[in-house]
Short mmCIF file of C-alpha atoms in Angstrom, two decimals:
data_model
loop_
_atom_site.label_atom_id
_atom_site.label_comp_id
_atom_site.label_asym_id
_atom_site.label_seq_id
_atom_site.Cartn_x
_atom_site.Cartn_y
_atom_site.Cartn_z
CA UNK O 1 88.65 106.10 109.27
CA UNK O 2 91.63 108.06 107.55
CA UNK O 3 90.85 110.86 105.15
CA UNK O 4 93.41 109.58 102.32
CA UNK O 5 92.64 106.67 101.87
CA UNK O 6 95.99 103.64 100.96
CA UNK O 7 95.77 99.87 100.62
CA UNK O 8 96.93 98.31 103.31
CA UNK O 9 99.93 96.41 102.35
CA UNK O 10 101.71 95.77 98.56
CA UNK O 11 104.28 93.32 98.29
CA UNK O 12 106.82 92.80 94.98
CA UNK O 13 110.00 91.00 94.43
CA UNK O 14 113.58 92.54 94.35
CA UNK O 15 114.15 94.32 91.14
CA UNK O 16 110.60 94.72 90.68
CA UNK O 17 108.31 97.93 90.91
CA UNK O 18 105.16 98.87 93.27
CA UNK O 19 103.12 101.91 93.25
CA UNK O 20 100.91 103.29 96.31
CA UNK O 21 98.27 105.06 95.95
CA UNK O 22 96.74 107.63 97.82
CA UNK O 23 92.99 108.64 97.38
CA UNK O 24 92.35 111.90 98.27
CA UNK O 25 88.83 113.65 97.59
CA UNK O 26 87.93 117.84 96.01
CA UNK O 27 88.54 119.25 99.07
CA UNK O 28 92.39 117.83 100.06
CA UNK O 29 94.74 116.45 96.95
CA UNK O 30 91.49 117.62 94.02
CA UNK O 31 91.81 121.12 95.08
CA UNK O 32 95.87 121.44 94.47
CA UNK O 33 97.44 120.89 97.87
CA UNK O 34 100.35 119.28 97.45
CA UNK O 35 101.33 115.84 98.52
CA UNK O 36 103.92 114.74 101.01
CA UNK O 37 105.43 110.82 101.39
CA UNK O 38 107.23 109.34 104.37
CA UNK O 39 108.49 106.40 105.03
CA UNK O 40 108.46 104.24 108.24
CA UNK O 41 110.46 101.96 109.42
CA UNK O 42 109.09 99.90 112.87
CA UNK O 43 110.04 101.43 115.88
CA UNK O 44 111.73 104.76 113.89
CA UNK O 45 109.78 107.48 113.85
CA UNK O 46 108.90 108.93 109.67
CA UNK O 47 111.43 110.09 107.28
CA UNK O 48 110.29 112.20 104.64
CA UNK O 49 111.13 110.65 101.16
CA UNK O 50 108.92 113.38 98.44
CA UNK O 51 107.61 116.43 99.34
CA UNK O 52 105.35 118.86 97.19
CA UNK O 53 103.75 115.97 94.81
CA UNK O 54 107.75 115.12 92.66
CA UNK O 55 110.40 115.46 94.79
CA UNK O 56 113.30 114.05 96.85
CA UNK O 57 115.06 115.58 99.52
CA UNK O 58 118.89 115.05 99.08
CA UNK O 59 119.92 111.73 100.41
CA UNK O 60 116.88 110.04 98.46
CA UNK O 61 117.42 107.41 96.32
CA UNK O 62 116.20 107.96 92.56
CA UNK O 63 113.77 104.83 92.14
CA UNK O 64 111.56 106.32 94.60
CA UNK O 65 109.33 109.06 93.02
CA UNK O 66 106.12 110.79 93.31
CA UNK O 67 103.34 112.18 91.24
CA UNK O 68 100.33 113.41 91.40
CA UNK O 69 96.92 113.51 89.18
CA UNK O 70 93.18 114.81 89.93
CA UNK O 71 91.86 113.51 93.18
CA UNK O 72 94.76 111.23 94.31
CA UNK O 73 98.94 110.82 94.39
CA UNK O 74 101.18 108.28 93.92
CA UNK O 75 104.75 106.36 94.91
CA UNK O 76 106.42 104.84 92.91
CA UNK O 77 109.97 102.11 94.01
CA UNK O 78 111.38 101.14 91.49
CA UNK O 79 114.44 98.22 91.34
CA UNK O 80 112.87 97.25 94.98
CA UNK O 81 115.20 96.45 97.98
CA UNK O 82 115.62 93.98 100.93
CA UNK O 83 116.11 96.96 102.64
CA UNK O 84 112.75 99.30 101.61
CA UNK O 85 110.51 96.98 103.39
CA UNK O 86 108.56 99.62 106.11
CA UNK O 87 105.11 101.41 106.08
CA UNK O 88 105.01 104.36 103.56
CA UNK O 89 102.38 107.55 104.67
CA UNK O 90 100.85 109.83 102.53
CA UNK O 91 99.41 113.14 103.57
CA UNK O 92 98.03 117.20 102.38
CA UNK O 93 95.69 119.20 103.56
CA UNK O 94 92.23 118.82 104.16
CA UNK O 95 90.74 122.67 103.17
CA UNK O 96 87.80 121.42 105.28
CA UNK O 97 88.70 120.07 108.13
CA UNK O 98 91.66 122.83 108.22
CA UNK O 99 94.68 120.26 109.15
CA UNK O 100 96.63 117.58 107.90
CA UNK O 101 95.38 114.99 106.67
CA UNK O 102 97.56 111.64 106.49
CA UNK O 103 96.56 107.72 104.35
CA UNK O 104 96.36 105.37 107.07
CA UNK O 105 99.21 104.03 105.47
CA UNK O 106 101.05 100.68 103.31
CA UNK O 107 103.62 97.28 103.97
CA UNK O 108 105.19 97.81 102.10
CA UNK O 109 106.91 93.68 101.69
CA UNK O 110 109.72 92.15 99.34
CA UNK O 111 109.11 89.27 98.39
CA UNK K 1 123.42 118.25 112.13
CA UNK K 2 119.71 119.66 113.11
CA UNK K 3 118.03 117.10 116.08
CA UNK K 4 115.18 116.50 117.58
CA UNK K 5 115.47 114.92 121.21
CA UNK K 6 112.53 114.39 123.02
CA UNK K 7 111.09 112.66 126.44
CA UNK K 8 110.78 109.45 127.74
CA UNK K 9 108.02 107.11 127.86
CA UNK K 10 104.87 108.09 130.19
CA UNK K 11 102.48 105.44 131.57
CA UNK K 12 99.15 107.59 132.80
CA UNK K 13 95.73 107.11 133.91
CA UNK K 14 92.52 107.38 132.75
CA UNK K 15 91.73 111.44 133.45
CA UNK K 16 95.23 112.54 133.76
CA UNK K 17 97.40 114.58 131.88
CA UNK K 18 100.64 114.66 129.99
CA UNK K 19 103.11 116.79 128.92
CA UNK K 20 105.95 115.63 126.55
CA UNK K 21 109.42 117.24 125.40
CA UNK K 22 111.25 117.37 122.60
CA UNK K 23 114.58 119.69 122.33
CA UNK K 24 115.85 120.52 118.82
CA UNK K 25 119.52 122.56 118.03
CA UNK K 26 120.95 122.45 115.18
CA UNK K 27 119.00 125.32 113.46
CA UNK K 28 117.71 128.50 114.62
CA UNK K 29 114.36 127.66 116.85
CA UNK K 30 112.29 130.43 116.21
CA UNK K 31 112.98 130.83 112.31
CA UNK K 32 111.13 127.36 112.21
CA UNK K 33 107.23 126.39 112.59
CA UNK K 34 106.76 123.09 115.17
CA UNK K 35 103.94 120.57 114.89
CA UNK K 36 103.51 117.67 116.94
CA UNK K 37 101.77 113.79 115.71
CA UNK K 38 101.23 110.73 116.94
CA UNK K 39 100.60 106.47 115.78
CA UNK K 40 98.09 104.98 117.62
CA UNK K 41 98.62 100.74 118.04
CA UNK K 42 97.44 99.69 114.88
CA UNK K 43 96.45 103.27 113.71
CA UNK K 44 98.06 105.82 110.92
CA UNK K 45 99.26 109.09 111.28
CA UNK K 46 97.28 112.05 113.43
CA UNK K 47 98.19 115.45 113.36
CA UNK K 48 97.55 117.47 115.89
CA UNK K 49 98.88 120.82 115.70
CA UNK K 50 101.11 123.25 114.86
CA UNK K 51 103.66 125.47 117.01
CA UNK K 52 105.10 128.88 115.30
CA UNK K 53 107.63 130.52 118.17
CA UNK K 54 108.95 132.91 116.44
CA UNK K 55 105.07 134.66 116.10
CA UNK K 56 104.12 133.41 119.28
CA UNK K 57 100.84 131.39 118.71
CA UNK K 58 99.13 127.77 118.42
CA UNK K 59 96.94 125.98 116.27
CA UNK K 60 95.37 122.30 116.84
CA UNK K 61 92.43 120.80 115.04
CA UNK K 62 88.99 120.81 116.35
CA UNK K 63 89.67 117.47 117.79
CA UNK K 64 92.38 118.57 120.46
CA UNK K 65 91.36 121.92 120.67
CA UNK K 66 90.03 121.83 123.98
CA UNK K 67 92.36 119.25 125.79
CA UNK K 68 95.70 119.91 123.68
CA UNK K 69 97.83 122.32 125.14
CA UNK K 70 101.34 123.57 122.88
CA UNK K 71 103.77 125.22 124.53
CA UNK K 72 107.32 126.77 124.25
CA UNK K 73 110.36 127.61 126.13
CA UNK K 74 112.78 129.98 123.53
CA UNK K 75 115.64 129.65 126.01
CA UNK K 76 116.40 126.36 125.55
CA UNK K 77 114.71 125.47 121.96
CA UNK K 78 112.73 123.59 123.67
CA UNK K 79 109.03 122.11 122.20
CA UNK K 80 106.45 121.34 124.64
CA UNK K 81 102.45 119.26 124.66
CA UNK K 82 100.58 118.83 127.28
CA UNK K 83 97.35 116.43 126.59
CA UNK K 84 94.54 116.50 129.17
CA UNK K 85 92.04 113.90 130.15
CA UNK K 86 93.34 110.84 129.04
CA UNK K 87 91.89 107.82 127.45
CA UNK K 88 93.20 104.65 126.34
CA UNK K 89 92.67 106.31 122.33
CA UNK K 90 95.22 108.39 123.37
CA UNK K 91 97.85 105.18 123.90
CA UNK K 92 100.07 106.51 120.88
CA UNK K 93 103.87 107.14 120.28
CA UNK K 94 103.58 111.47 120.17
CA UNK K 95 105.93 112.81 117.50
CA UNK K 96 107.64 116.90 117.44
CA UNK K 97 108.15 117.68 113.06
CA UNK K 98 110.11 120.42 112.31
CA UNK K 99 107.49 122.23 109.07
CA UNK K 100 110.11 122.32 106.24
CA UNK K 101 108.40 125.92 105.41
CA UNK K 102 106.44 128.51 107.66
CA UNK K 103 103.11 127.37 106.88
CA UNK K 104 100.18 125.70 107.91
CA UNK K 105 100.97 123.05 105.99
CA UNK K 106 104.46 121.19 104.98
CA UNK K 107 106.10 119.25 104.50
CA UNK K 108 107.88 117.36 107.32
CA UNK K 109 111.62 117.17 107.64
CA UNK K 110 112.96 116.04 110.85
CA UNK K 111 111.24 114.37 113.57
CA UNK K 112 111.97 113.40 117.05
CA UNK K 113 112.20 110.07 118.33
CA UNK K 114 109.40 109.39 119.35
CA UNK K 115 107.65 109.23 123.17
CA UNK K 116 105.07 105.93 123.88
CA UNK K 117 102.32 106.54 125.90
CA UNK K 118 100.13 104.31 127.12
CA UNK K 119 96.99 104.90 129.28
CA UNK K 120 96.18 102.03 131.13
CA UNK K 121 94.29 101.79 134.42
#
């Protein structure tokens, strides 16, 4: 059971917008700790997609955006493309556990 | 360019130990914290600990504290993670990752390719 909660899967047609929620609690996201997002393709290492809630590393398309409010965060993918099919993970810090914590991952399927 | 190259896949019996290496290049090794993360089959990512080569310190969550050792060799810019008393639940892909910032909690901006550790009798 992951500390951060994500839906197992989301799907959308090419060109549509999908949003992946990440729900935490008062000891992690709600305690003002940043949220990061990673994209992982099968058999590959995760790649940093969004850091500090809403910042994109260089090279990440602006179709990807992140936001945070209260005890939750979300990743939006606008103009969905076939190449966006991957697993997406949110990541934050939990002050009760004193560890980095991840969501369980969300599989994005492009219909 | 920044690269993290990990050692190859391992198959271990229950109760044994495994040591995974991660060789860094393309950046000043002692200027960055390094982390270990694993992903078990059907599970999400799990943080295993942090190494600060520049300050000679390591830290890991309580879950792993009595079973994990994280070390490094500055001369070869290599970090190591040893996990002892393996069980089937330790079957996973293990990743090393570089911290973007030098603090306990940080985004991970570069990752190794992963090392599959299979624990089976």
